[in-house]
CSV table of C-alpha atoms in Angstrom, one decimal:
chain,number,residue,atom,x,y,z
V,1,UNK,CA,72.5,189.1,172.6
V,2,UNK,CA,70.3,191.7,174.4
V,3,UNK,CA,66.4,189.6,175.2
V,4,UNK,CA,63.6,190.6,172.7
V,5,UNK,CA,60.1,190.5,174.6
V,6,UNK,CA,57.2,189.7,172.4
V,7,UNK,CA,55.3,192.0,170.5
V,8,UNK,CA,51.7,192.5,170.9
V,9,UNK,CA,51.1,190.6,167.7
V,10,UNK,CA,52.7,187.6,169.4
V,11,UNK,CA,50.8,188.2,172.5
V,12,UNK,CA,47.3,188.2,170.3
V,13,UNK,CA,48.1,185.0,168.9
V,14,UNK,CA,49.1,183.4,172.1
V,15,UNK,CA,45.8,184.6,174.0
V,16,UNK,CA,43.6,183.3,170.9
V,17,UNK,CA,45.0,180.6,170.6
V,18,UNK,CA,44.0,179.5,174.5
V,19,UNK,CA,40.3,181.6,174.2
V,20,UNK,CA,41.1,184.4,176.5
V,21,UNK,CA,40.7,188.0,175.5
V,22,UNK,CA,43.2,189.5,177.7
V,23,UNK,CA,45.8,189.0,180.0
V,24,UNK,CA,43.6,189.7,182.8
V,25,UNK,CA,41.7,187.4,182.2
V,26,UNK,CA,44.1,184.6,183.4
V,27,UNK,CA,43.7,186.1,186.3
V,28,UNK,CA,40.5,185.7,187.2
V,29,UNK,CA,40.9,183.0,189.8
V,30,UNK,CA,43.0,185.7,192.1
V,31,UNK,CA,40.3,187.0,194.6
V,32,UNK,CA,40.2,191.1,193.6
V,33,UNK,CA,41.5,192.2,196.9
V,34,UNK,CA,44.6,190.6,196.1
V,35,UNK,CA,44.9,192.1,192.7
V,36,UNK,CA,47.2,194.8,192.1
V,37,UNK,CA,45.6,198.0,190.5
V,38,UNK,CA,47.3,200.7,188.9
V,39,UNK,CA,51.8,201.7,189.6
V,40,UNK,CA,53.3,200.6,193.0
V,41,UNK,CA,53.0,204.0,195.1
V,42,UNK,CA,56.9,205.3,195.5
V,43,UNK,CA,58.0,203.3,192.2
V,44,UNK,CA,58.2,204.8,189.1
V,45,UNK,CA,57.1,203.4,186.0
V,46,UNK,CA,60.7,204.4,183.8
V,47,UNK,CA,63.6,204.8,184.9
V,48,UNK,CA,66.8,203.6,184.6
V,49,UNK,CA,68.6,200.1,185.5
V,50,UNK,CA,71.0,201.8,187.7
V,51,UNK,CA,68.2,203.5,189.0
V,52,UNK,CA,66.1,200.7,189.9
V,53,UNK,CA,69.0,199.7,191.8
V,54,UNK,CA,69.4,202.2,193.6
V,55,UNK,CA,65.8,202.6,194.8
V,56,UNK,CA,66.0,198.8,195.3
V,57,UNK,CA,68.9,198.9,198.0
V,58,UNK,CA,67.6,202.1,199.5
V,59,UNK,CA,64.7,199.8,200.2
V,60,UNK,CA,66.8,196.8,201.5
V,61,UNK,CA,68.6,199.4,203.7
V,62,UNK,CA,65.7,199.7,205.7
V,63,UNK,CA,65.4,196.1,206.8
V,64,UNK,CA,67.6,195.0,210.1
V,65,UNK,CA,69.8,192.0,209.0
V,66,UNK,CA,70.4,189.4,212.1
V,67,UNK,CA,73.9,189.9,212.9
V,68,UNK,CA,73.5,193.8,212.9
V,69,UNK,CA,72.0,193.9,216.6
V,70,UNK,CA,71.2,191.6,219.7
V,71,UNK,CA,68.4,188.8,218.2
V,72,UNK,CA,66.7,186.7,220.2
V,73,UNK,CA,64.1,185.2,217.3
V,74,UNK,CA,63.2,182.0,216.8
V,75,UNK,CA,59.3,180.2,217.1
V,76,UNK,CA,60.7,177.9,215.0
V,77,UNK,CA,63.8,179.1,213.0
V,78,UNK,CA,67.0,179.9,214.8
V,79,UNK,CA,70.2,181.9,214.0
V,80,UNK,CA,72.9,179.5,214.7
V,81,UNK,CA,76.6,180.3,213.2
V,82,UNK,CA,77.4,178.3,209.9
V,83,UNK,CA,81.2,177.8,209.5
V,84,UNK,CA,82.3,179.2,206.7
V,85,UNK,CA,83.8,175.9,205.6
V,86,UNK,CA,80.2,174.7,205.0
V,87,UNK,CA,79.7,177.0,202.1
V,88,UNK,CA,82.7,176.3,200.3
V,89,UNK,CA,81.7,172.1,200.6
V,90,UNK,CA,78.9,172.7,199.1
V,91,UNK,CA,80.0,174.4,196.2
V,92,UNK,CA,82.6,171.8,195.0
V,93,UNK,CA,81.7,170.9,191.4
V,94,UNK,CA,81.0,166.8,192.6
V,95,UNK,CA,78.0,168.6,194.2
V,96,UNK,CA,76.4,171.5,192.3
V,97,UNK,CA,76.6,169.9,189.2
V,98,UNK,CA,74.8,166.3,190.2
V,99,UNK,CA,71.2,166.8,190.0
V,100,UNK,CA,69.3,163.6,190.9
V,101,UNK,CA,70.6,160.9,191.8
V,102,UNK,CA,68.5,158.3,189.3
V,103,UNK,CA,71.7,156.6,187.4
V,104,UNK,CA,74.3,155.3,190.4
V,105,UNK,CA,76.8,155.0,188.0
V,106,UNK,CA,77.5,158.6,187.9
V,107,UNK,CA,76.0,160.2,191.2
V,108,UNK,CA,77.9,157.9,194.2
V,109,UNK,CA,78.6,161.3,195.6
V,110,UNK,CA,75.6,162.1,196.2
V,111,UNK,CA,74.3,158.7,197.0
V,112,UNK,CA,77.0,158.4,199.7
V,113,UNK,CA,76.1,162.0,200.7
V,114,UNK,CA,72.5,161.3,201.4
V,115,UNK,CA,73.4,157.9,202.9
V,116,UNK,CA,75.7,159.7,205.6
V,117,UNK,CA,72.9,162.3,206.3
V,118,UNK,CA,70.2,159.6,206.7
V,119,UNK,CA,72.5,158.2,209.1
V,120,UNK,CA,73.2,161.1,210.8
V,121,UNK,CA,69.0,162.0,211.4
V,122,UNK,CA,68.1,158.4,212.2
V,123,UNK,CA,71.3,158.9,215.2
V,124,UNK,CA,69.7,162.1,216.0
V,125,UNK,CA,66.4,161.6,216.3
V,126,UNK,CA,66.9,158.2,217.9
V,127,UNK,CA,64.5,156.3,215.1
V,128,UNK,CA,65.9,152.9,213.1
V,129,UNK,CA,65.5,154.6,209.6
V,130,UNK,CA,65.3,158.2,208.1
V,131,UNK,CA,65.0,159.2,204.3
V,132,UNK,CA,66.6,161.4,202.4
V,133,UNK,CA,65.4,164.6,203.4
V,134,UNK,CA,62.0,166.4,202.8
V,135,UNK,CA,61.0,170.1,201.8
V,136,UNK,CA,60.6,171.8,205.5
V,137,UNK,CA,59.5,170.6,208.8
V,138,UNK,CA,55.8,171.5,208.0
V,139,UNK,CA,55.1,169.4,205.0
V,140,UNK,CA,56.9,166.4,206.8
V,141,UNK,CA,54.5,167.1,209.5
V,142,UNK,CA,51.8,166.9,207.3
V,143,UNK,CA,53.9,163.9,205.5
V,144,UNK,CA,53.8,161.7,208.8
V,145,UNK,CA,49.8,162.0,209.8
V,146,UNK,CA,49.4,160.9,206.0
V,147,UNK,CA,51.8,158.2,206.9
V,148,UNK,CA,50.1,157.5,210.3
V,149,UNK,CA,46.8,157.0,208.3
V,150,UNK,CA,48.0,154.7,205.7
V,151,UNK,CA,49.5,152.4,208.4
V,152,UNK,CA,46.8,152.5,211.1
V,153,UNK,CA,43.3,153.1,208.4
V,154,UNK,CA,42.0,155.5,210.9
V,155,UNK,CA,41.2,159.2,210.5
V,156,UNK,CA,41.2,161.0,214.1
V,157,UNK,CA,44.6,162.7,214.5
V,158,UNK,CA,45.0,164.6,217.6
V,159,UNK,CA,47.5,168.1,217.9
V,160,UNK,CA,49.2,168.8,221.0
V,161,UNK,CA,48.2,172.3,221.6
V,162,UNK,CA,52.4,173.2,221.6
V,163,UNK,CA,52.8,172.4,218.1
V,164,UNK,CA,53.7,175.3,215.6
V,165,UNK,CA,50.7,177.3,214.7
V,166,UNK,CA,52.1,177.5,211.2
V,167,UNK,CA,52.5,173.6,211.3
V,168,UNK,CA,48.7,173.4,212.7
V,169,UNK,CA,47.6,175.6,209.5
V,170,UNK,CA,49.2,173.3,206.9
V,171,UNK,CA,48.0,170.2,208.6
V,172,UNK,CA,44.6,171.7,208.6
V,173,UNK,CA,44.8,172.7,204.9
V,174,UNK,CA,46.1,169.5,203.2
V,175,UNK,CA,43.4,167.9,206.0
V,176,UNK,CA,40.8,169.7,204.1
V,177,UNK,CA,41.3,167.5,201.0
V,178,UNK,CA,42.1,163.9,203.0
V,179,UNK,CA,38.8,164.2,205.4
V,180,UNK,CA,41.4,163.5,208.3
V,181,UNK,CA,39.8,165.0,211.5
V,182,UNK,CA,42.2,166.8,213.3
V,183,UNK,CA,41.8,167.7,217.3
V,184,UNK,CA,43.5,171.1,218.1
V,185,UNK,CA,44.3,172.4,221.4
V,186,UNK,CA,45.9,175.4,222.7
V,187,UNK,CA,49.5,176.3,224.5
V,188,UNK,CA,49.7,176.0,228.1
V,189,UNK,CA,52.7,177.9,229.7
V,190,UNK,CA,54.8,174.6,231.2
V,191,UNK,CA,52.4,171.9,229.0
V,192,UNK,CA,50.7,170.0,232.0
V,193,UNK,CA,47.4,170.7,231.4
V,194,UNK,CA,47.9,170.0,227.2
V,195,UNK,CA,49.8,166.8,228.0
V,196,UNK,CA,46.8,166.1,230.3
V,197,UNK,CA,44.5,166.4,227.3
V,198,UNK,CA,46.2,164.5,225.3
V,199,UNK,CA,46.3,161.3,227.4
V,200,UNK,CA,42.3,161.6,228.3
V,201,UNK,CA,41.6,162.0,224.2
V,202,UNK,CA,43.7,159.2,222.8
V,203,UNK,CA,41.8,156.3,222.2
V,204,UNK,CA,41.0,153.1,219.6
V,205,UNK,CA,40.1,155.4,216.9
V,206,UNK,CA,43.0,157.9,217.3
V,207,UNK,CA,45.6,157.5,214.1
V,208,UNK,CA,47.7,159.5,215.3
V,209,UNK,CA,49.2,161.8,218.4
V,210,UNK,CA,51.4,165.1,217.2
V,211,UNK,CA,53.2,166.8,219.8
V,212,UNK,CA,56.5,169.2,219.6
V,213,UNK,CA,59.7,168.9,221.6
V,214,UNK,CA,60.8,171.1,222.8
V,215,UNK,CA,57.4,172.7,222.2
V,216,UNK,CA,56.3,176.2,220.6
V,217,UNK,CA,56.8,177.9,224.4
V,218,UNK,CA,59.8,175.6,224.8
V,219,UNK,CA,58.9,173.3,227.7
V,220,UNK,CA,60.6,169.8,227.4
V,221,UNK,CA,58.4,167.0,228.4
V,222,UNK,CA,58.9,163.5,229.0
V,223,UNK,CA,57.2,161.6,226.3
V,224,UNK,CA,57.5,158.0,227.4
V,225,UNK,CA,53.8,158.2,228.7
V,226,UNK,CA,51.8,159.0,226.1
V,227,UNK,CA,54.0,156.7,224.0
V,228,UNK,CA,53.2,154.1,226.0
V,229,UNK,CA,49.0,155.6,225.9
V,230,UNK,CA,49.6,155.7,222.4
V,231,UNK,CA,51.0,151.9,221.6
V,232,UNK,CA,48.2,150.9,224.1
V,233,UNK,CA,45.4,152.1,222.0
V,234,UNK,CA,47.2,151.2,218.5
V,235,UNK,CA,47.8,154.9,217.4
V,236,UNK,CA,51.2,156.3,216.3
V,237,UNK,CA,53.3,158.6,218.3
V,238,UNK,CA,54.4,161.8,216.2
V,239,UNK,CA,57.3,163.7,217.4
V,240,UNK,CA,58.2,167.1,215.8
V,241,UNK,CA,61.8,168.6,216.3
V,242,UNK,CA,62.1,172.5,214.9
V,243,UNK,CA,64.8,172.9,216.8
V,244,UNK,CA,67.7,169.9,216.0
V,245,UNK,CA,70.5,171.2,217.9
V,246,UNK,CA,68.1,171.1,221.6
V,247,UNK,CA,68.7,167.0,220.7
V,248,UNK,CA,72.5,167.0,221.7
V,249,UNK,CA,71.0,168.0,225.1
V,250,UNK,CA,68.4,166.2,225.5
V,251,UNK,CA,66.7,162.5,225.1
V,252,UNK,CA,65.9,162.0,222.2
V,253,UNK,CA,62.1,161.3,220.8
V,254,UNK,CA,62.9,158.1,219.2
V,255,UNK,CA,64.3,156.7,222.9
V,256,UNK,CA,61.0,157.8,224.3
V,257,UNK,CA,59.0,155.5,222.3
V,258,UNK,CA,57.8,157.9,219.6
V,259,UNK,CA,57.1,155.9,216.1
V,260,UNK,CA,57.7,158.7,213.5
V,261,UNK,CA,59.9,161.9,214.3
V,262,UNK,CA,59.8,164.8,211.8
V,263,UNK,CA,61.8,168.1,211.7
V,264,UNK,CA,63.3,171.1,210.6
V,265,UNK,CA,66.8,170.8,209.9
V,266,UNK,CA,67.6,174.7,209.4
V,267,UNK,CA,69.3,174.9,212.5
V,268,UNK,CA,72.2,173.0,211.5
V,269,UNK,CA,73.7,174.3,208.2
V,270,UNK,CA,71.2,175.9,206.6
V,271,UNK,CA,70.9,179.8,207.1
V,272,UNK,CA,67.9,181.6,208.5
V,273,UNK,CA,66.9,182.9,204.2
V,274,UNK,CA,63.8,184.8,205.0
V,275,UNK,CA,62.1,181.6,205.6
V,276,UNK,CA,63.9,178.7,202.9
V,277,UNK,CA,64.7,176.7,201.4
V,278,UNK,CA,64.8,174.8,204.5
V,279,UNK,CA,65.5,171.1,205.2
V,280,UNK,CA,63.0,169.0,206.3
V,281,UNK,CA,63.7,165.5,208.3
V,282,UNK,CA,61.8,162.6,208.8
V,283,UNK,CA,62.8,159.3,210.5
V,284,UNK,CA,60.8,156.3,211.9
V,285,UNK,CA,60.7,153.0,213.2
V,286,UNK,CA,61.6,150.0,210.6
V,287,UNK,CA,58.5,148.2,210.8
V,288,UNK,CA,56.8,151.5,209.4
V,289,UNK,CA,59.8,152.0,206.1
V,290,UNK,CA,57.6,150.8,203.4
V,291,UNK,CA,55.4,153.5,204.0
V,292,UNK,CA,57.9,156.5,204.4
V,293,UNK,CA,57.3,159.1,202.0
V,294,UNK,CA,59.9,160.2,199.5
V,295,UNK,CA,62.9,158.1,199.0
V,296,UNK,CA,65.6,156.5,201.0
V,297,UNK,CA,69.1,155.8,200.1
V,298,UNK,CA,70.6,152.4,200.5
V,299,UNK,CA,74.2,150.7,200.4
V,300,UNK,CA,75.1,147.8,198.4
V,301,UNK,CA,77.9,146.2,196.2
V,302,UNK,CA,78.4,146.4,192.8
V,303,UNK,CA,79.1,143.2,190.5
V,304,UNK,CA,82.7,143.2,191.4
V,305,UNK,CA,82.1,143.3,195.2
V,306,UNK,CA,82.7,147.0,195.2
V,307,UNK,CA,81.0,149.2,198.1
V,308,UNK,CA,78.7,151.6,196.4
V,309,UNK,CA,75.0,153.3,196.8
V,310,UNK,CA,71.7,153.5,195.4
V,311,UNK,CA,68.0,154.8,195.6
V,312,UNK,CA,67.2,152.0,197.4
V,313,UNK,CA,63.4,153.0,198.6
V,314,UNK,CA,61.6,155.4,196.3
V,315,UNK,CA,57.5,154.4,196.7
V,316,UNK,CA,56.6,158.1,194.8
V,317,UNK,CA,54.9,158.2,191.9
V,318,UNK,CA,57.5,159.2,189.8
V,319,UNK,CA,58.9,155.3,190.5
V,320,UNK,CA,55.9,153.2,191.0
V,321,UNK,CA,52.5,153.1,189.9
V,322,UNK,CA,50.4,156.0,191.3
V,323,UNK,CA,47.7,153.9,193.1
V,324,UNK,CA,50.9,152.1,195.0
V,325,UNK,CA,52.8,155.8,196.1
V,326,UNK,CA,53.0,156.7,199.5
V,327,UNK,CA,52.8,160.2,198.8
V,328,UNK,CA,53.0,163.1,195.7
V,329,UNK,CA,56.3,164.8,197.2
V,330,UNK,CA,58.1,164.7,194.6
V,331,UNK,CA,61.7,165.7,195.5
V,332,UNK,CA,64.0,166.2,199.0
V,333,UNK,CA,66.1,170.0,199.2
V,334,UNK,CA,69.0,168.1,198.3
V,335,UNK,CA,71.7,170.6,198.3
V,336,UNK,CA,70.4,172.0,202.0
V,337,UNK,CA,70.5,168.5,203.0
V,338,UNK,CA,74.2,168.5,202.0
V,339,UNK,CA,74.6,171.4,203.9
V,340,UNK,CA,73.1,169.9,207.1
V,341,UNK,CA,75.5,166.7,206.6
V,342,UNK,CA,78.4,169.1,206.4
V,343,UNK,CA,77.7,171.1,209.4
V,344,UNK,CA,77.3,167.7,211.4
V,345,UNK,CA,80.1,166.1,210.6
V,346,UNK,CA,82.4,169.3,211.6
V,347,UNK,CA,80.8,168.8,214.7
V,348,UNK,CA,81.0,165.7,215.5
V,349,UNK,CA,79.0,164.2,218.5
V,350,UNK,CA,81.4,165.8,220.9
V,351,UNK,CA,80.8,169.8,219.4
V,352,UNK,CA,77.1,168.8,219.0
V,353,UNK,CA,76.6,168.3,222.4
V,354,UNK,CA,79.1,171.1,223.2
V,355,UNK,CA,77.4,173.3,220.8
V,356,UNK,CA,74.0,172.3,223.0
V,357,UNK,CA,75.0,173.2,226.4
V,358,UNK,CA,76.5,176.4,225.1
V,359,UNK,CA,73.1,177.7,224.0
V,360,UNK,CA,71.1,176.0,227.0
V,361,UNK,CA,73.5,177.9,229.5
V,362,UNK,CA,72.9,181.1,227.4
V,363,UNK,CA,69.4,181.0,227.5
V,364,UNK,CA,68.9,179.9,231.4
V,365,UNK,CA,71.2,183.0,232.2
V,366,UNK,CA,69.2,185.3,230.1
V,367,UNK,CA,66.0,183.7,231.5
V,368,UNK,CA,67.6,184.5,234.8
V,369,UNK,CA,68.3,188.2,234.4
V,370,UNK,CA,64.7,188.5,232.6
V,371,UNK,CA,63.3,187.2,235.8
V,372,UNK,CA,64.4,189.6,237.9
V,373,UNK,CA,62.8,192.2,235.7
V,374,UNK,CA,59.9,194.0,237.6
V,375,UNK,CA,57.0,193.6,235.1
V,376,UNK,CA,58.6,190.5,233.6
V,377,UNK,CA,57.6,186.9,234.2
V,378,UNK,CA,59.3,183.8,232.9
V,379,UNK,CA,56.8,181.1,232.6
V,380,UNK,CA,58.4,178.4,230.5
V,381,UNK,CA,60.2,176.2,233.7
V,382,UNK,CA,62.1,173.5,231.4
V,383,UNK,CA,63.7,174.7,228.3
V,384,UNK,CA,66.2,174.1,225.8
V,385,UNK,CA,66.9,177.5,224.5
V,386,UNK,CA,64.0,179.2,224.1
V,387,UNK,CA,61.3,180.3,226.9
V,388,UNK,CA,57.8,182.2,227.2
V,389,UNK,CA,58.2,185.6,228.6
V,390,UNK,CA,55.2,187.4,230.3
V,391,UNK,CA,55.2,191.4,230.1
V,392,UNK,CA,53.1,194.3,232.1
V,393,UNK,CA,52.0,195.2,228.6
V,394,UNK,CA,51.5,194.2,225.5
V,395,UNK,CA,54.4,192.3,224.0
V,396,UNK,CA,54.2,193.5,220.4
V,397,UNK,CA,54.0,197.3,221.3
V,398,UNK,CA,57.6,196.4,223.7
V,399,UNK,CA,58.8,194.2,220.6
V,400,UNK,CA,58.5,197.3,218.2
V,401,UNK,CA,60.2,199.3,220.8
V,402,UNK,CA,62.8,197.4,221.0
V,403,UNK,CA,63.4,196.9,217.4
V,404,UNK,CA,63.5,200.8,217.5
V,405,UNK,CA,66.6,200.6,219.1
V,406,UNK,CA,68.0,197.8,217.1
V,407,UNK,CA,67.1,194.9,219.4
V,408,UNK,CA,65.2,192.2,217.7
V,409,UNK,CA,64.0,190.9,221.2
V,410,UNK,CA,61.7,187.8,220.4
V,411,UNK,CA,58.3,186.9,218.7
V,412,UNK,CA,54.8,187.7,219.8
V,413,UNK,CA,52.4,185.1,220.7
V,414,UNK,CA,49.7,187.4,219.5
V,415,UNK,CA,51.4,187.3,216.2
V,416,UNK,CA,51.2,183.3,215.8
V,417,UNK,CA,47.9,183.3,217.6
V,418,UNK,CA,45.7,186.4,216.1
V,419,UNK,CA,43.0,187.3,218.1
V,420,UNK,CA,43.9,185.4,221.0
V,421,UNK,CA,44.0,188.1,223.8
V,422,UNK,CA,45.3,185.7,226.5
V,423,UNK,CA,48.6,185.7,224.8
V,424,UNK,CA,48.8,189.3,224.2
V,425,UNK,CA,51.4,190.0,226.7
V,426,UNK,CA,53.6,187.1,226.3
V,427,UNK,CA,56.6,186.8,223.9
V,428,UNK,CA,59.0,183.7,222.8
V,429,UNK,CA,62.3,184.8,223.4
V,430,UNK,CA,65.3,182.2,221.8
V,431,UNK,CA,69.0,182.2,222.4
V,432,UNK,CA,71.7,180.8,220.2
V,433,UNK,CA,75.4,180.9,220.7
V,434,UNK,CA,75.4,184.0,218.6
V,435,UNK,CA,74.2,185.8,221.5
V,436,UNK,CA,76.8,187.5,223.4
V,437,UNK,CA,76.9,188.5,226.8
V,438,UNK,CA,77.0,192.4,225.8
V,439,UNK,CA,73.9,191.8,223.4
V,440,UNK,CA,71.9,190.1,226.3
V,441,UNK,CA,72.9,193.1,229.1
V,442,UNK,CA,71.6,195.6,226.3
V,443,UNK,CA,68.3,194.1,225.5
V,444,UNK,CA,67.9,193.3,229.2
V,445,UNK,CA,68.6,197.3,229.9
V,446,UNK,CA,66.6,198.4,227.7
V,447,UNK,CA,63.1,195.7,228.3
V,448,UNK,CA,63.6,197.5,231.9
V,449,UNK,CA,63.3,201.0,230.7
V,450,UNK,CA,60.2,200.1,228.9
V,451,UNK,CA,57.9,197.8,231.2
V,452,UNK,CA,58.7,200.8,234.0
C-alpha cells in the first residue's frame, strides 16, 4: 500500500485547528539566516527515484571514507578496527528485540549484559561503581559537574584548559541554565603550565576540577596531586577519558585519586558514524552512587535462590519523583553499550593491553619520523597515541593538501579553537593500529614535500 500525503484540505484543518496561518509560520523561532529560501542549487525539484539516487551517490562519492587512505584523525574520536564478530553479536534476536529493560522477568539478557559492561568500565576506569552507560562522553561530562554540585552544594567548577573544546561548549551551554560558574583555561603544549593553574585556583569554594587524560594535545599527566589539592579543599576530582583504549597503557584515573571518571566509549566497539551514536561512560567512587545519573544495574536472586539481575539504581524521573531525580537523562545508547561489552570481552585484559602498546609504538615511531621533518616540530613529549604537531605554515592549508592527495593527515587546532592565531600552525595528529607502516612513510613523504 503506496503512502498517501495529506491533502491541502487536511493541511488547513490541521493549521486552524493550532491558530497558525501557514506552515511557515512554525518556523518562526528559526533565526532567518538559517532558513532555507527557494530549491537547493544543483537539485532539482522533479525527477525520478532512481534519479535521486543517482545524484545522491554521485554526491556521497565525493566524500573520502576512512579506510580508503592513510588517516591519522582523532581530537576525540578514533578509527580503531571492530572485529567483525562484534556486529553479528549484536544482532542476535535476544538483543535487538529487548527494548528496556523495566520487567526482569523477560530482559535477563540485557540486564546481565549491562551488568558485565558496568563491570567492565568500573575495571577500566579504576572507580568502585559505573552505570549503565550514557549518551556520549560530553553529556556525561556535563552529567558529572551536575553530580559534583549536588554532592558538594557549591557552584565554581574549574576546566583544565586540555579538555575537549566541544566538551567545554556543552558544559558552558547547559551551565547557562544551572548558574554554575565555570573557569576555562587554554592548552599548553606538554600541560605544565595548565596543571600549574589548576593547583593555584582550586580552593574551598571549588565544586569541582575537570581535566582530560590523555588530554586534547595528548600529554599524560600524573593526576595524584591535584587529587590530593582537590580532597584537601573538599572539591571533586573529574577525570575525562575520550580515548578508552590509551587505559590498557596507562594508570588509570580512578588509581590516581580521581572521584568521578567520564568517557567516550567509541573507541572500543562502536564505529567512527559521522559523529554517533556514541557511548558514553561514567564511573565513580561508592560513597558518591546515590547521586549517579541514569541507572545502574544490579545482581540478585530470585525467590527460588536463582542468580538473576535487575535495575537496581534508577534515581531519574521516569522512576522517582521529579524533585528527588539526580538528573533528566532519560535513557543509556544501549545497543552501543552492547557493542562496547562485546569488543572487550574479545579482548580480554591481555589483547587490551596488547591492543594499547600496539598503537603507542605506532604513534612514537610516527612522532619520530615527523620529528626529523625540517619545518616540523613535535611538541606533545608524553603521549598515548596522539601528539601536537607544529608546522612552518599554517596547518589547515597543509591539512587540505594533504587530503588532496588522499591523506587525511590530522585535525587543526585552529579548527577547534577559531580565532585563536597561536594555534594556527599546529595540528593533532592520532594513530591507531589501523595505520600501517606504508600509510605512515606516504603521509610522511608527502608533509616533506609541502613544508619545503
Amino acid at each position: 500500500m503506496r503512502y498517501l500525503p495529506l491533502n491541502h484540505d487536511d493541511r488547513r484543518a490541521m493549521l486552524n485547528e493550532i491558530g497558525v496561518n501557514s506552515i511557515d509560520d512554525l518556523f518562526i523561532d528559526v533565526p532567518k539566516e538559517a532558513q532555507l529560501s527557494g530549491a537547493i542549487e544543483g537539485l532539482n525539484d522533479h525527477i525520478s527515484e532512481m534519479a535521486v539516487e543517482r545524484h545522491f551517490h554521485g554526491l556521497a562519492n565525493k566524500n573520502m571514507v576512512a579506510g580508503q587512505g592513510p588517516f591519522f584523525l582523532g581530537a576525540g574520536a578514533y578509527r580503531h578496527h571492530v572485529p567483525a564478530s562484534v556486529d553479528h553479536i549484536i544482532q542476535r534476536g535476544e538483543f535487538l528485540t529487548a527494548y528496556t529493560p523495566y520487567q526482569p522477568e523477560i530482559a535477563q539478557g540485557t540486564l546481565q549484559m549491562l551488568f558485565e559492561f558496568q563491570t567492565q568500565v568500573a575495571r577500566l576506569f579504576g572507580t568502585d561503581v559505573a552505570n549503565a552507560s550514557m549518551y556520549d562522553g560530553s553529556t556525561a561530562c556535563w552529567e558529572a559537574i551536575s553530580m559534583a554540585g549536588r554532592i558538594t552544594k557549591r557552584k565554581n567548577v574549574i576546566l583544565s584548559g586540555g579538555l575537549h573544546p566541544h566538551y567545554v561548549s556543552v558544559a558552558s551551554t547547559m551551565a547557562r541554565f544551572t548558574k554554575d560558574i565555570l573557569d576555562i583555561g587554554m592548552p599548553d603544549e606538554n600541560g605544565d603550565a595548565d596543571m600549574a593553574r589548576l593547583l593555584s585556583s582550586v580552593n574551598k569554594e571549588t565544586s569541582a576540577v575537570v581535566v582530560q587524560y590523555p588530554d586534547i594535545v595528548g600529554n599524560v599527566q600524573d593526576l595524584r596531586a591535584l587529587s590530593a589539592s582537590c580532597a584537601e579543599n573538599g572539591a571533586l576530582l573529574i577525570v575525562v577519558v575520550t580515548e578508552p583504549v590509551a587505559l590498557g597503557a596507562v594508570t588509570s584515573p580512578g588509581e590516581m585519586g580521581a572521584d568521578i571518571v567520564v568517557g567516550e566509549g567509541q573507541s572500543i566497539g562502536v564505529g567512527l558514524q559521522f559523529g554517533g551514536p556514541y557511548v558514553g561512560l561514567f564511573g565513580c567512587k561508592s560513597k558518591y552512587v546515590r547521586q549517579m545519573p541514569g541507572r545502574l544495574c544490579g545482581e540478585t536472586v530470585d525467590a527460588e535462590g536463582k542468580r538473576g539481575f535487575v535495575l537496581t539504581l534508577s534515581t531519574r524521573e521516569q522512576h522517582i519523583r521529579r524533585d528527588k531525580a539526580t538528573s533528566n537523562i532519560c535513557t543509556n545508547s544501549g545497543l552501543c553499550a552492547l557493542a562496547f561489552s562485546i569488543h572487550m570481552t574479545l579482548l580480554g585484559e591481555k589483547g587490551l593491553r596488547h591492543l594499547a602498546m600496539l598503537n603507542h609504538q605506532k604513534a612514537v615511531s610516527l612522532a619520530d619520523k615527523l620529528h626529523a621533518l625540517d619545518g616540523v616540530e613535535v611538541l606533545t613529549k608524553q603521549f598515548f597515541n596522539e601528539f601536537a604537531v607544529k608546522l612552518n605554515k599554517p596547518s589547515r592549508a597543509v591539512l587540505h593538501e594533504l587530503a588532496e592527495q588522499g591523506i587525511l593527515g590530522g585535525v587543526s587546532m585552529e579548527r577547534l579553537y577559531p580565532g585563536k592565531d597561536a594555534l594556527e600552525n599546529i595540528m593533532l595528529v592520532a594513530v591507531t593500529e589501523t595505520s600501517t607502516d606504508e600509510d605512515m612513510t606516504r603521509f610522511v613523504s608527502v608533509l616533506k614535500e609541502l613544508v619545503a
